[in-house]
PDB file of C-alpha atoms in Angstrom:
ATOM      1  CA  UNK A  15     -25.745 -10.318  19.888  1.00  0.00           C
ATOM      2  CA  UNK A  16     -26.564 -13.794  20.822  1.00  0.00           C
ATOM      3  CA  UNK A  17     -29.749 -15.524  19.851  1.00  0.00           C
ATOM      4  CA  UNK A  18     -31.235 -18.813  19.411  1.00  0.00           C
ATOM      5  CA  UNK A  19     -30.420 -20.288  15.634  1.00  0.00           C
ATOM      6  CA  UNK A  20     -29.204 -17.475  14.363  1.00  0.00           C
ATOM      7  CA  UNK A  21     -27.797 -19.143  11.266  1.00  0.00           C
ATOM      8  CA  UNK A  22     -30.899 -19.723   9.690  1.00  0.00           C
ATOM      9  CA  UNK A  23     -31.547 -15.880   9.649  1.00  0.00           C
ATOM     10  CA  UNK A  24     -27.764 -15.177   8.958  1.00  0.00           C
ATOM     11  CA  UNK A  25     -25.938 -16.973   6.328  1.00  0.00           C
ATOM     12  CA  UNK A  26     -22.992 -16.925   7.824  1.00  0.00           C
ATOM     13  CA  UNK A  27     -21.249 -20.918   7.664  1.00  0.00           C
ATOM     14  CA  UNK A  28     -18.387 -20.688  10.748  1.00  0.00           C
ATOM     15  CA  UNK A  29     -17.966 -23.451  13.890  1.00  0.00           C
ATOM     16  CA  UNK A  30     -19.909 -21.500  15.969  1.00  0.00           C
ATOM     17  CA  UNK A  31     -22.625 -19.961  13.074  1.00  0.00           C
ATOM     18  CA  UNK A  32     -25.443 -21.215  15.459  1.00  0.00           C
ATOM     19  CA  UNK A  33     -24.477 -18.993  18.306  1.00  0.00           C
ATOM     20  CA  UNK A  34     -23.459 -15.573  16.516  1.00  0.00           C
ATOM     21  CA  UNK A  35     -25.991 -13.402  15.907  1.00  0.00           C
ATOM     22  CA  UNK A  36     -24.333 -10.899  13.365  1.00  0.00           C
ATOM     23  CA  UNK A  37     -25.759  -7.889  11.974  1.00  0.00           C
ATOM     24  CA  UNK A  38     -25.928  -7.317   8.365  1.00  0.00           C
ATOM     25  CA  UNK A  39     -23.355  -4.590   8.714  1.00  0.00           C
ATOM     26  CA  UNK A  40     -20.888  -7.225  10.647  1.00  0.00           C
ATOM     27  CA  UNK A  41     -21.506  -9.878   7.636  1.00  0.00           C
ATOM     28  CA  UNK A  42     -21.086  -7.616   5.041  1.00  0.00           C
ATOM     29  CA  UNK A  43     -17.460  -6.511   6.698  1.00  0.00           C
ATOM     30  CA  UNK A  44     -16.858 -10.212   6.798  1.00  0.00           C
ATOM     31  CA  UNK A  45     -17.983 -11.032   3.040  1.00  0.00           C
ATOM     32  CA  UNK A  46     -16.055  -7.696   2.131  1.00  0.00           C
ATOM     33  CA  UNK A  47     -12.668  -9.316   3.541  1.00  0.00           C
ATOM     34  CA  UNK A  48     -13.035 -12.724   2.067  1.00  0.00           C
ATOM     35  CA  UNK A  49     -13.490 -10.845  -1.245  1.00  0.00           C
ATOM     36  CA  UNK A  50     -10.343  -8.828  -0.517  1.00  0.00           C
ATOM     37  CA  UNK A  51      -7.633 -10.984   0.858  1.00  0.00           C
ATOM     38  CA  UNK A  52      -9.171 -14.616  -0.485  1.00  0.00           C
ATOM     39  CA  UNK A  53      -9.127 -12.777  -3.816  1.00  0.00           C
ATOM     40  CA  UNK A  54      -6.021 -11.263  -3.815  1.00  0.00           C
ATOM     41  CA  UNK A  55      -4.298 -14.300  -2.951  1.00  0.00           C
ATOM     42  CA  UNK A  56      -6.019 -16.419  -5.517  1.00  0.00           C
ATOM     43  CA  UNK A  57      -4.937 -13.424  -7.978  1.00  0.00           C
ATOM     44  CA  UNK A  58      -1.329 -13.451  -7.206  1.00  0.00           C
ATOM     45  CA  UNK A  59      -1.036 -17.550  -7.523  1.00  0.00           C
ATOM     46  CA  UNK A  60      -2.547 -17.313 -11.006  1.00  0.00           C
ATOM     47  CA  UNK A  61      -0.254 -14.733 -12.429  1.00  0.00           C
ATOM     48  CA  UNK A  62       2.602 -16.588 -10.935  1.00  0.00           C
ATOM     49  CA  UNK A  63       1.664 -19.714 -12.603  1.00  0.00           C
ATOM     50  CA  UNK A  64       0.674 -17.605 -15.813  1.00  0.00           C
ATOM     51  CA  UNK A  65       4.486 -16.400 -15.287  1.00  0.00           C
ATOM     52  CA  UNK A  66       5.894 -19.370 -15.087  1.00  0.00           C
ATOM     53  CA  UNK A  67       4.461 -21.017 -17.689  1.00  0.00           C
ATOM     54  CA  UNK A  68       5.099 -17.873 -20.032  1.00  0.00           C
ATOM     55  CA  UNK A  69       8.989 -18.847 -19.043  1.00  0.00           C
ATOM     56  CA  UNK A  70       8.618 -22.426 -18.905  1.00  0.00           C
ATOM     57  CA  UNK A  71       7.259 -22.325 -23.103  1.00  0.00           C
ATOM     58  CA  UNK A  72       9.008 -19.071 -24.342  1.00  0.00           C
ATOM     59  CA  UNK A  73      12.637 -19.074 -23.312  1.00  0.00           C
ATOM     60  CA  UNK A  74      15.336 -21.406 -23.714  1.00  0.00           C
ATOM     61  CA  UNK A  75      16.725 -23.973 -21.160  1.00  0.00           C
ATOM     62  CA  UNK A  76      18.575 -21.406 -19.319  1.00  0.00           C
ATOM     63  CA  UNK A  77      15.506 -20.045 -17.872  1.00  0.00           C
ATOM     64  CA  UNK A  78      13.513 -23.129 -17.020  1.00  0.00           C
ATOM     65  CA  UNK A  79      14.850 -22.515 -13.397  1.00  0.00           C
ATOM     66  CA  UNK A  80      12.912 -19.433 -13.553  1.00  0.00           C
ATOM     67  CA  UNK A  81       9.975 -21.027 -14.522  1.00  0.00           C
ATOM     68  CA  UNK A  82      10.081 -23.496 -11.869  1.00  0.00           C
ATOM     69  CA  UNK A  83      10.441 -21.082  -9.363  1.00  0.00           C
ATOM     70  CA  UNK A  84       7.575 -18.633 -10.324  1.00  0.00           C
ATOM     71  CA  UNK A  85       5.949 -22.229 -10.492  1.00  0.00           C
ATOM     72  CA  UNK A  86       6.934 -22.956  -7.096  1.00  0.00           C
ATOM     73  CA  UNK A  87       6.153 -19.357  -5.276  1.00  0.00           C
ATOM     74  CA  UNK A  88       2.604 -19.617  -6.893  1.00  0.00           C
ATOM     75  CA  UNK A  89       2.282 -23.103  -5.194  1.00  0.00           C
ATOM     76  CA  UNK A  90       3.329 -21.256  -1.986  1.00  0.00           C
ATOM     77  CA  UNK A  91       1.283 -18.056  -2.083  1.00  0.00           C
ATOM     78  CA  UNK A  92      -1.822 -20.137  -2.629  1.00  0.00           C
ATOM     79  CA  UNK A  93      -1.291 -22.529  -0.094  1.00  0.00           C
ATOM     80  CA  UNK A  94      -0.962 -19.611   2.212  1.00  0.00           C
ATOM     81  CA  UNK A  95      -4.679 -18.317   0.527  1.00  0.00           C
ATOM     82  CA  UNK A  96      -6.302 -21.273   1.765  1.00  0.00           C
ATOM     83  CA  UNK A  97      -4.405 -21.169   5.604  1.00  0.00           C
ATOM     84  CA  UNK A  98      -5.633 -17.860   5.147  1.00  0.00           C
ATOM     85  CA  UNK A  99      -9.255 -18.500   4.783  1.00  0.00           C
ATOM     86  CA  UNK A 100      -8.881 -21.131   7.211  1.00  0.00           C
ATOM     87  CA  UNK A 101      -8.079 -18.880   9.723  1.00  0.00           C
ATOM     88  CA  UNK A 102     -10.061 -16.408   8.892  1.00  0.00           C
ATOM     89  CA  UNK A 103     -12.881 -18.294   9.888  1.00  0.00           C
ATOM     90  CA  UNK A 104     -11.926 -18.245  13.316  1.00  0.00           C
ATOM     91  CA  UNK A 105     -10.907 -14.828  13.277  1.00  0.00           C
ATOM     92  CA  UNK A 106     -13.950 -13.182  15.828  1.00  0.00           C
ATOM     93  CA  UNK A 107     -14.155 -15.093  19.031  1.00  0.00           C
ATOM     94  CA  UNK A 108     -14.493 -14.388  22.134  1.00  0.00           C
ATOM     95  CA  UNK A 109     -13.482 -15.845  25.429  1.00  0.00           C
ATOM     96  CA  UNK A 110     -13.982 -15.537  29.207  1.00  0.00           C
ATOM     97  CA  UNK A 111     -11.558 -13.088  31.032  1.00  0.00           C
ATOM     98  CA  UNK A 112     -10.040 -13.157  34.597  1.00  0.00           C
ATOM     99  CA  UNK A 113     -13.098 -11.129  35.686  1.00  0.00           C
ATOM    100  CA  UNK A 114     -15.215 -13.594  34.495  1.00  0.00           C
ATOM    101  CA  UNK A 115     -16.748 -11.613  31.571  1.00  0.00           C
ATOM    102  CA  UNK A 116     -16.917 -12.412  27.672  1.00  0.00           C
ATOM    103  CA  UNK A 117     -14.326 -10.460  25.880  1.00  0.00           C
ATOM    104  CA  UNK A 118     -15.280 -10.126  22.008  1.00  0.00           C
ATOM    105  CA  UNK A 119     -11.698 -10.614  20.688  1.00  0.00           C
ATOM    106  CA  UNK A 120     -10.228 -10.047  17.127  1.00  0.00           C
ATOM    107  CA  UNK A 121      -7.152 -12.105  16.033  1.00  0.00           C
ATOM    108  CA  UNK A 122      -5.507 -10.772  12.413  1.00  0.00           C
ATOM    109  CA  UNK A 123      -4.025 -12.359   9.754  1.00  0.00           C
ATOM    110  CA  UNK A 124      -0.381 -11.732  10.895  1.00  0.00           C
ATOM    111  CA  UNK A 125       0.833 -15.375  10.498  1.00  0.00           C
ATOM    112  CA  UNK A 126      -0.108 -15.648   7.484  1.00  0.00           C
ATOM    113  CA  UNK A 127       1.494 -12.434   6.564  1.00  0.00           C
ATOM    114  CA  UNK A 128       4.643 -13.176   7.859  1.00  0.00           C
ATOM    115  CA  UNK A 129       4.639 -16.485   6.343  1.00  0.00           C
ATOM    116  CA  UNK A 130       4.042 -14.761   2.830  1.00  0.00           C
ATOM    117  CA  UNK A 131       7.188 -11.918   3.899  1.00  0.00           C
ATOM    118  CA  UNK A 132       9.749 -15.134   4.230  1.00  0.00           C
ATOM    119  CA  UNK A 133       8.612 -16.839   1.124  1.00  0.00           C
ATOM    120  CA  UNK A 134       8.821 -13.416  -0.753  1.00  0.00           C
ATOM    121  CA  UNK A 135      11.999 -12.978   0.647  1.00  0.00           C
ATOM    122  CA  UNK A 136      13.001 -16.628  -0.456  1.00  0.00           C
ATOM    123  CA  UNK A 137      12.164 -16.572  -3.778  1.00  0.00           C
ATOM    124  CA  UNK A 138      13.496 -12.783  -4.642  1.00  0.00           C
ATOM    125  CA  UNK A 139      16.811 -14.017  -3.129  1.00  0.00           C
ATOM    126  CA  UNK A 140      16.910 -17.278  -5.057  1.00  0.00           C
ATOM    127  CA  UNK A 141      15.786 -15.368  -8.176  1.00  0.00           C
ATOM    128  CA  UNK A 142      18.280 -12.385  -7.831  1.00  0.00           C
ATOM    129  CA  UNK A 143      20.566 -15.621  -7.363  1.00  0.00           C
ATOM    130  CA  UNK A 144      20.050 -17.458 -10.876  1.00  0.00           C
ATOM    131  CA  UNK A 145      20.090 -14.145 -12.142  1.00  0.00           C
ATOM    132  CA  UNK A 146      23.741 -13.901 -11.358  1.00  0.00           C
ATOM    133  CA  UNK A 147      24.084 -17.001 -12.359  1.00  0.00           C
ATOM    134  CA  UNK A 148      22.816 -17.073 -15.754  1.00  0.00           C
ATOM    135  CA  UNK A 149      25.774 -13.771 -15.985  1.00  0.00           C
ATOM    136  CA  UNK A 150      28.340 -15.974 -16.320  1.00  0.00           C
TER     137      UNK A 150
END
């Protein structure tokens, strides 16, 4: 797994590229991943700003609060894209166990998932809100 300069044979561009050997089955799961999740983020931001901006230019004055927040959640959700990829840089590591041995260790993306559920959770709430609102 280890070898010397390994990323000059493997592409891959982490902190510690020049002491992972990965196999082309390993960077292809990796590539795969960044594809899925940087993607999807990226995705959901620009619909939310499409959204919003549908809002912000087609209804009346009543709705620019909608706008703004669509605006606002997009803002969020890719801000949470890039901590994403940020951390899923460092998401293979490994580290030295009581025993003394190197432990390959994989740490998910659950911060960033839970960070996503609360601003969801946020913004449906304040949007069910000025829904009521615009009721009376």
């Amino acid at each position: 797994m280890f070898e010397r300069r390994a990323a000059d044979r493997y592409h891959l561009r982490m902190h510690r590229a020049r002491t992972v050997a990965l196999t082309s089955d390993e960077i292809v799961e990796v590539r795969a991943a960044q594809r899925t999740f940087e993607g999807a983020y990226v995705r959901t931001a620009l619909s939310q700003f499409s959204f919003a901006l549908v809002v912000l230019k087609i209804f009346t004055s009543e709705f620019y609060s909608t706008g703004a927040l669509f605006a606002i959640y997009g803002t969020g959700v890719l801000i949470i894209g890039l901590f994403r990829r940020q951390q899923g840089n460092r998401q293979f590591f490994s580290e030295v166990g009581e025993d003394g041995v190197h432990h390959h260790k994989f740490k998910t993306s659950g911060n960033a998932v839970l960070v996503l559920t609360a601003l969801s959770v946020a913004a449906y709430a304040t949007l069910i809100a000025l829904t009521v609102r615009l009721g009376r």
